[in-house]
């Protein structure tokens, strides 16, 4: 095994130009695939951030809602009806509304205001992402949260103590988060009553209910019970509503198709660029393979030699691409775009990288398959 790796490495070093070409092709293809997948995951995370930031078993929304970013108003009496059901431990109302925020200097932005009850704040924000202030600070007069990465759209500052207006009404940032971004609007968390105030929503309406089931109860059973008992609402497992929201947004934006086509293009381009480069390299070394056969190498040995070269190309290319992907991740984080390459994603990219390289090796193997030992002695 060591000898074939050593021989493969010598072949790679012999023609540095084509070897570099193969590695560069793998790096470019792998980087583009990782970049698109990472960005896609970030965007899908934004689509369902309202749901993912909650700590609840079940969401109860209007019966026509399939996208948590487009919640319709419900009657507050639904809360009492749902609380009376067996299996329901507790239910918390939330209010989600839009508003136009105006900051000093004339800057304005559309914001999504999310109100939930103190001290639970079931709709968020995620306490692990708070960098200034504490959750009780949202109880302060006109208090709302803002995210650090949205500061450039908020007049240059989203720090605690920043005064501004929402729909012409006074507001002040009393809590700052880092890394909580919204889809189609900037997220601002506050109390239920204050969200109603900014959105002019009557006290008889809510946007959704966060429901937790009793210990030992089956969540799906409670979901079915709510759907079969309470008219005009629909209960979702939190994970199910998150998935439905992503599907709805993807269907309406075409983002999935565009990202998929770019990833597919990167894979196809990698297959052909690397395949043709390795095929050309095999043509240049055909006498070397003939020499190996003349001194006793079998077809199996030649085939394994080429596959070993492809494996080395893939490993080196992936490691270089990984460095670039980590640089891309860190660079995007500075702008508030949080790219996450989970182990599963990296492993999948690694498999694709090796597949591209091995596919290229097939071209080379097909070319030298019928090389005879005597060919080394012909002009």
Short mmCIF file of C-alpha atoms in Angstrom, two decimals:
data_model
loop_
_atom_site.label_atom_id
_atom_site.label_comp_id
_atom_site.label_asym_id
_atom_site.label_seq_id
_atom_site.Cartn_x
_atom_site.Cartn_y
_atom_site.Cartn_z
CA UNK A 1 0.00 0.00 0.00
CA UNK A 2 2.79 2.40 0.90
CA UNK A 3 4.60 1.68 -2.34
CA UNK A 4 1.56 2.47 -4.50
CA UNK A 5 0.95 5.74 -2.63
CA UNK A 6 4.62 6.63 -3.09
CA UNK A 7 4.45 5.84 -6.81
CA UNK A 8 1.19 7.82 -7.17
CA UNK A 9 2.81 10.80 -5.47
CA UNK A 10 5.74 10.61 -7.89
CA UNK A 11 3.32 10.65 -10.83
CA UNK A 12 1.59 13.70 -9.36
CA UNK A 13 4.90 15.54 -8.87
CA UNK A 14 6.14 14.57 -12.35
CA UNK A 15 3.57 16.75 -14.13
CA UNK A 16 3.07 19.61 -11.71
CA UNK A 17 1.11 21.78 -14.14
CA UNK A 18 -1.69 19.28 -14.72
CA UNK A 19 -1.64 18.19 -11.07
CA UNK A 20 -2.13 21.78 -9.97
CA UNK A 21 -4.92 22.09 -12.54
CA UNK A 22 -6.74 19.08 -11.08
CA UNK A 23 -6.37 20.37 -7.50
CA UNK A 24 -7.52 23.88 -8.47
CA UNK A 25 -10.55 22.40 -10.23
CA UNK A 26 -11.44 20.40 -7.13
CA UNK A 27 -10.93 23.42 -4.87
CA UNK A 28 -13.13 25.68 -6.99
CA UNK A 29 -15.89 23.09 -7.35
CA UNK A 30 -15.82 22.16 -3.65
CA UNK A 31 -15.77 25.79 -2.51
CA UNK A 32 -18.72 26.74 -4.72
CA UNK A 33 -20.72 23.77 -3.47
CA UNK A 34 -19.96 24.58 0.18
CA UNK A 35 -20.62 28.28 -0.31
CA UNK A 36 -24.03 27.72 -1.87
CA UNK A 37 -25.10 25.09 0.67
CA UNK A 38 -23.92 27.22 3.61
CA UNK A 39 -25.71 30.32 2.32
CA UNK A 40 -28.86 28.31 1.60
CA UNK A 41 -28.90 26.93 5.16
CA UNK A 42 -28.51 30.45 6.54
CA UNK A 43 -31.42 31.75 4.46
CA UNK A 44 -33.70 28.84 5.38
CA UNK A 45 -32.81 29.50 9.00
CA UNK A 46 -34.02 33.09 8.58
CA UNK A 47 -37.28 31.87 7.06
CA UNK A 48 -38.23 29.91 10.18
CA UNK A 49 -36.39 31.92 12.85
CA UNK A 50 -39.67 33.01 14.46
CA UNK A 51 -40.55 29.37 15.12
CA UNK A 52 -37.05 28.12 15.93
CA UNK A 53 -36.53 30.78 18.59
CA UNK A 54 -39.46 29.49 20.63
CA UNK A 55 -39.39 26.95 23.46
CA UNK A 56 -42.74 25.23 23.13
CA UNK A 57 -44.22 21.90 22.07
CA UNK A 58 -47.07 23.13 19.89
CA UNK A 59 -47.98 26.21 17.88
CA UNK A 60 -51.65 27.04 17.45
CA UNK A 61 -52.41 29.44 14.59
CA UNK A 62 -55.25 30.37 12.27
CA UNK A 63 -56.48 27.33 10.34
CA UNK A 64 -55.34 28.80 7.00
CA UNK A 65 -51.78 29.55 8.10
CA UNK A 66 -48.91 27.47 6.73
CA UNK A 67 -46.21 30.14 6.98
CA UNK A 68 -45.25 31.52 10.41
CA UNK A 69 -44.11 34.74 8.75
CA UNK A 70 -47.70 35.48 7.73
CA UNK A 71 -49.79 34.98 10.83
CA UNK A 72 -53.46 35.96 10.90
CA UNK A 73 -55.21 37.24 14.01
CA UNK A 74 -57.16 34.90 16.28
CA UNK A 75 -59.75 35.53 18.98
CA UNK A 76 -58.26 35.54 22.49
CA UNK A 77 -61.08 33.24 23.66
CA UNK A 78 -59.29 30.40 21.88
CA UNK A 79 -56.71 30.52 24.66
CA UNK A 80 -59.26 29.49 27.32
CA UNK A 81 -60.71 26.79 25.08
CA UNK A 82 -57.31 25.24 24.48
CA UNK A 83 -56.26 25.46 28.13
CA UNK A 84 -59.36 23.48 29.09
CA UNK A 85 -58.34 20.48 26.98
CA UNK A 86 -56.94 17.38 28.64
CA UNK A 87 -53.23 17.03 28.02
CA UNK A 88 -52.58 20.76 27.76
CA UNK A 89 -50.30 21.98 30.53
CA UNK A 90 -50.07 25.68 29.65
CA UNK A 91 -50.65 28.10 26.78
CA UNK A 92 -49.05 31.48 26.13
CA UNK A 93 -50.35 34.07 23.67
CA UNK A 94 -48.03 35.96 21.33
CA UNK A 95 -48.63 38.96 19.11
CA UNK A 96 -46.66 39.50 15.89
CA UNK A 97 -47.06 42.69 13.88
CA UNK A 98 -45.19 44.90 11.45
CA UNK A 99 -44.15 48.49 11.90
CA UNK A 100 -42.14 51.27 10.31
CA UNK A 101 -39.26 52.35 12.50
CA UNK A 102 -37.73 55.82 12.12
CA UNK A 103 -34.31 56.59 13.56
CA UNK A 104 -32.26 59.73 14.04
CA UNK A 105 -30.89 61.15 10.83
CA UNK A 106 -33.97 60.12 8.86
CA UNK A 107 -33.16 56.39 8.56
CA UNK A 108 -36.21 54.14 8.40
CA UNK A 109 -36.75 50.38 8.30
CA UNK A 110 -39.60 47.86 8.32
CA UNK A 111 -39.49 45.85 11.56
CA UNK A 112 -41.31 42.76 12.82
CA UNK A 113 -42.48 43.27 16.39
CA UNK A 114 -42.87 40.07 18.41
CA UNK A 115 -44.65 40.31 21.75
CA UNK A 116 -44.88 37.60 24.39
CA UNK A 117 -45.61 37.39 28.10
CA UNK A 118 -43.12 38.11 30.88
CA UNK A 119 -41.36 36.29 32.52
CA UNK A 120 -41.51 33.40 30.03
CA UNK A 121 -41.09 35.24 26.72
CA UNK A 122 -41.98 32.03 24.89
CA UNK A 123 -41.56 33.70 21.50
CA UNK A 124 -38.02 34.82 22.28
CA UNK A 125 -35.50 36.30 22.13
CA UNK A 126 -32.97 33.52 22.67
CA UNK A 127 -31.30 34.47 25.96
CA UNK A 128 -27.99 32.93 24.80
CA UNK A 129 -27.75 35.63 22.10
CA UNK A 130 -28.31 38.62 24.40
CA UNK A 131 -25.19 40.80 24.60
CA UNK A 132 -26.61 43.91 26.30
CA UNK A 133 -29.36 44.05 28.90
CA UNK A 134 -31.55 41.29 30.32
CA UNK A 135 -35.00 39.93 29.47
CA UNK A 136 -36.74 41.90 32.29
CA UNK A 137 -35.44 45.10 30.65
CA UNK A 138 -38.12 44.65 27.99
CA UNK A 139 -40.62 45.65 30.70
CA UNK A 140 -39.23 49.18 30.73
CA UNK A 141 -41.42 51.85 29.21
CA UNK A 142 -41.36 51.65 25.38
CA UNK A 143 -38.69 48.93 25.62
CA UNK A 144 -37.88 46.70 22.64
CA UNK A 145 -34.91 44.61 21.54
CA UNK A 146 -32.67 45.09 18.49
CA UNK A 147 -29.89 43.05 16.93
CA UNK A 148 -26.26 44.12 16.73
CA UNK A 149 -25.97 43.17 13.06
CA UNK A 150 -28.93 45.40 12.12
CA UNK A 151 -27.26 48.55 13.41
CA UNK A 152 -26.39 49.90 9.94
CA UNK A 153 -30.12 49.91 9.10
CA UNK A 154 -31.05 51.55 12.39
CA UNK A 155 -29.25 54.84 11.92
CA UNK A 156 -25.86 53.36 12.77
CA UNK A 157 -26.64 52.09 16.26
CA UNK A 158 -28.68 49.33 17.85
CA UNK A 159 -27.16 49.81 21.30
CA UNK A 160 -29.17 49.89 24.50
CA UNK A 161 -30.48 53.40 25.10
CA UNK A 162 -31.14 54.24 21.43
CA UNK A 163 -34.41 56.18 21.04
CA UNK A 164 -36.54 56.02 17.88
CA UNK A 165 -40.16 55.70 16.70
CA UNK A 166 -42.32 52.76 15.62
CA UNK A 167 -45.40 53.78 13.62
CA UNK A 168 -44.99 57.27 15.04
CA UNK A 169 -44.85 56.06 18.66
CA UNK A 170 -41.88 56.40 20.99
CA UNK A 171 -39.61 53.36 21.43
CA UNK A 172 -36.25 52.68 23.06
CA UNK A 173 -33.83 49.77 22.73
CA UNK A 174 -33.44 48.20 26.17
CA UNK A 175 -31.95 44.87 25.09
CA UNK A 176 -29.48 44.00 22.33
CA UNK A 177 -29.03 40.58 20.71
CA UNK A 178 -26.38 39.29 18.32
CA UNK A 179 -27.26 36.90 15.53
CA UNK A 180 -31.08 36.97 15.59
CA UNK A 181 -32.03 37.97 12.05
CA UNK A 182 -35.44 37.94 10.40
CA UNK A 183 -36.78 37.03 6.96
CA UNK A 184 -38.15 40.07 5.17
CA UNK A 185 -37.83 42.37 8.18
CA UNK A 186 -35.79 43.13 11.28
CA UNK A 187 -36.89 41.42 14.50
CA UNK A 188 -37.74 43.41 17.61
CA UNK A 189 -38.97 41.61 20.71
CA UNK A 190 -41.14 43.17 23.39
CA UNK A 191 -44.16 42.43 25.60
CA UNK A 192 -47.59 41.38 24.30
CA UNK A 193 -49.27 44.65 25.30
CA UNK A 194 -46.57 46.78 23.72
CA UNK A 195 -46.72 44.81 20.46
CA UNK A 196 -50.47 45.45 20.41
CA UNK A 197 -49.83 49.14 21.05
CA UNK A 198 -47.35 49.55 18.21
CA UNK A 199 -49.44 47.51 15.77
CA UNK A 200 -52.84 48.91 16.81
CA UNK A 201 -54.07 45.38 17.52
CA UNK A 202 -57.12 45.14 19.82
CA UNK A 203 -56.88 43.30 23.12
CA UNK A 204 -59.36 40.74 21.82
CA UNK A 205 -56.86 39.38 19.27
CA UNK A 206 -53.64 37.38 19.32
CA UNK A 207 -51.41 36.04 16.54
CA UNK A 208 -50.69 32.56 17.92
CA UNK A 209 -50.58 30.41 21.04
CA UNK A 210 -47.54 28.59 22.40
CA UNK A 211 -48.77 25.34 23.98
CA UNK A 212 -46.87 22.94 26.22
CA UNK A 213 -48.27 19.49 26.98
CA UNK A 214 -48.36 17.75 30.34
CA UNK A 215 -45.52 15.43 31.29
CA UNK A 216 -45.99 12.01 29.74
CA UNK A 217 -48.54 13.21 27.18
CA UNK A 218 -48.05 12.45 23.49
CA UNK A 219 -47.60 15.72 21.60
CA UNK A 220 -49.15 14.38 18.39
CA UNK A 221 -52.23 13.25 20.29
CA UNK A 222 -52.70 16.73 21.76
CA UNK A 223 -52.18 18.27 18.31
CA UNK A 224 -54.95 16.05 16.90
CA UNK A 225 -57.18 16.84 19.87
CA UNK A 226 -56.87 20.60 19.31
CA UNK A 227 -57.46 20.26 15.57
CA UNK A 228 -60.55 18.10 16.08
CA UNK A 229 -62.02 20.12 18.95
CA UNK A 230 -61.32 23.83 18.42
CA UNK A 231 -62.92 25.44 15.38
CA UNK A 232 -60.98 27.91 13.23
CA UNK A 233 -57.47 27.05 14.43
CA UNK A 234 -54.74 24.63 13.47
CA UNK A 235 -52.20 23.09 15.83
CA UNK A 236 -48.69 22.25 14.66
CA UNK A 237 -45.73 20.57 16.22
CA UNK A 238 -43.08 23.30 16.41
CA UNK A 239 -40.78 21.37 14.06
CA UNK A 240 -43.63 20.77 11.59
CA UNK A 241 -44.54 24.46 11.39
CA UNK A 242 -40.87 25.30 10.90
CA UNK A 243 -40.66 22.90 7.95
CA UNK A 244 -43.95 24.14 6.50
CA UNK A 245 -42.75 27.74 6.73
CA UNK A 246 -39.54 26.94 4.87
CA UNK A 247 -41.44 25.05 2.16
CA UNK A 248 -43.92 27.91 1.72
CA UNK A 249 -41.19 30.53 1.37
CA UNK A 250 -39.13 28.37 -0.99
CA UNK A 251 -42.18 27.75 -3.16
CA UNK A 252 -42.96 31.46 -3.40
CA UNK A 253 -39.39 32.67 -3.98
CA UNK A 254 -37.81 29.95 -6.11
CA UNK A 255 -34.73 30.11 -3.89
CA UNK A 256 -34.46 26.34 -3.67
CA UNK A 257 -34.43 25.91 -7.45
CA UNK A 258 -31.82 28.63 -7.99
CA UNK A 259 -29.53 27.30 -5.27
CA UNK A 260 -29.95 23.74 -6.46
CA UNK A 261 -29.08 24.72 -10.03
CA UNK A 262 -25.92 26.51 -8.87
CA UNK A 263 -24.81 23.51 -6.80
CA UNK A 264 -25.60 21.21 -9.72
CA UNK A 265 -23.61 23.43 -12.09
CA UNK A 266 -20.62 23.38 -9.73
CA UNK A 267 -20.75 19.56 -9.52
CA UNK A 268 -21.12 19.07 -13.29
CA UNK A 269 -18.38 21.59 -14.06
CA UNK A 270 -16.13 19.82 -11.55
CA UNK A 271 -16.79 16.44 -13.14
CA UNK A 272 -15.84 17.57 -16.63
CA UNK A 273 -12.96 19.93 -15.78
CA UNK A 274 -11.27 17.39 -13.52
CA UNK A 275 -12.17 14.45 -15.76
CA UNK A 276 -10.72 16.06 -18.88
CA UNK A 277 -7.60 17.21 -17.03
CA UNK A 278 -6.93 13.71 -15.68
CA UNK A 279 -7.68 12.22 -19.12
CA UNK A 280 -5.14 14.57 -20.70
CA UNK A 281 -2.65 13.69 -17.99
CA UNK A 282 -3.15 9.98 -18.73
CA UNK A 283 -2.42 10.60 -22.41
CA UNK A 284 0.85 12.33 -21.52
CA UNK A 285 1.91 9.42 -19.29
CA UNK A 286 0.79 6.55 -21.46
CA UNK A 287 4.40 5.50 -22.07
CA UNK A 288 4.99 5.47 -18.30
CA UNK A 289 2.05 3.13 -17.79
CA UNK A 290 3.33 1.00 -20.67
CA UNK A 291 6.73 0.87 -18.95
CA UNK A 292 5.09 -0.29 -15.71
CA UNK A 293 3.34 -3.07 -17.62
CA UNK A 294 6.59 -4.02 -19.33
CA UNK A 295 8.25 -4.58 -15.97
CA UNK A 296 5.36 -6.67 -14.62
CA UNK A 297 2.61 -4.31 -13.44
CA UNK A 298 -0.91 -5.72 -13.87
CA UNK A 299 -4.00 -3.88 -15.12
CA UNK A 300 -5.30 -3.95 -11.57
CA UNK A 301 -2.14 -2.25 -10.31
CA UNK A 302 -2.38 0.48 -12.96
CA UNK A 303 -6.03 1.03 -12.12
CA UNK A 304 -5.30 1.27 -8.40
CA UNK A 305 -2.43 3.65 -9.13
CA UNK A 306 -4.75 6.05 -10.94
CA UNK A 307 -7.42 5.74 -8.25
CA UNK A 308 -4.78 6.47 -5.60
CA UNK A 309 -3.77 9.61 -7.49
CA UNK A 310 -7.42 10.66 -7.60
CA UNK A 311 -7.76 10.07 -3.86
CA UNK A 312 -4.70 12.18 -3.14
CA UNK A 313 -6.02 14.93 -5.42
CA UNK A 314 -9.40 14.84 -3.62
CA UNK A 315 -7.84 14.95 -0.15
CA UNK A 316 -5.53 17.87 -0.94
CA UNK A 317 -8.27 19.73 -2.84
CA UNK A 318 -10.79 19.28 -0.04
CA UNK A 319 -8.39 20.49 2.64
CA UNK A 320 -7.51 23.61 0.64
CA UNK A 321 -11.21 24.27 -0.10
CA UNK A 322 -11.99 23.80 3.60
CA UNK A 323 -9.55 26.58 4.47
CA UNK A 324 -11.30 28.88 1.99
CA UNK A 325 -14.72 27.89 3.33
CA UNK A 326 -13.69 28.71 6.90
CA UNK A 327 -12.41 32.07 5.67
CA UNK A 328 -15.72 32.63 3.89
CA UNK A 329 -17.60 31.71 7.08
CA UNK A 330 -15.59 34.13 9.23
CA UNK A 331 -15.88 36.91 6.67
CA UNK A 332 -19.65 36.53 6.40
CA UNK A 333 -20.03 36.52 10.18
CA UNK A 334 -18.58 40.01 10.31
CA UNK A 335 -21.55 41.18 8.25
CA UNK A 336 -24.09 39.25 10.28
CA UNK A 337 -24.47 36.30 7.91
CA UNK A 338 -24.00 33.26 10.13
CA UNK A 339 -22.86 30.35 7.97
CA UNK A 340 -22.79 27.00 9.74
CA UNK A 341 -20.93 24.01 8.31
CA UNK A 342 -22.14 21.12 10.43
CA UNK A 343 -20.21 17.81 10.43
CA UNK A 344 -22.95 16.28 8.24
CA UNK A 345 -22.60 19.06 5.67
CA UNK A 346 -18.80 18.81 5.62
CA UNK A 347 -18.97 15.02 5.29
CA UNK A 348 -21.43 15.34 2.40
CA UNK A 349 -19.15 17.85 0.65
CA UNK A 350 -16.21 15.48 1.21
CA UNK A 351 -18.14 12.63 -0.44
CA UNK A 352 -18.99 14.86 -3.41
CA UNK A 353 -15.34 15.93 -3.69
CA UNK A 354 -14.12 12.32 -3.78
CA UNK A 355 -16.86 11.41 -6.25
CA UNK A 356 -15.78 14.21 -8.60
CA UNK A 357 -12.14 13.16 -8.40
CA UNK A 358 -12.88 9.43 -8.83
CA UNK A 359 -15.13 10.21 -11.79
CA UNK A 360 -12.18 11.99 -13.36
CA UNK A 361 -10.05 8.91 -12.71
CA UNK A 362 -12.52 6.82 -14.73
CA UNK A 363 -11.65 8.85 -17.83
CA UNK A 364 -7.96 8.13 -17.33
CA UNK A 365 -8.54 4.42 -16.60
CA UNK A 366 -10.62 3.99 -19.76
CA UNK A 367 -7.83 5.57 -21.81
CA UNK A 368 -4.97 3.36 -20.58
CA UNK A 369 -7.01 0.16 -20.16
CA UNK A 370 -5.78 -1.35 -23.42
CA UNK A 371 -2.19 -0.12 -23.28
CA UNK A 372 0.17 -2.98 -24.04
CA UNK A 373 3.69 -3.41 -22.64
CA UNK A 374 5.14 -3.28 -26.14
CA UNK A 375 3.88 0.30 -26.61
CA UNK A 376 6.67 1.58 -24.45
CA UNK A 377 9.21 0.51 -27.05
CA UNK A 378 7.47 2.10 -30.00
CA UNK A 379 8.56 5.54 -31.17
#
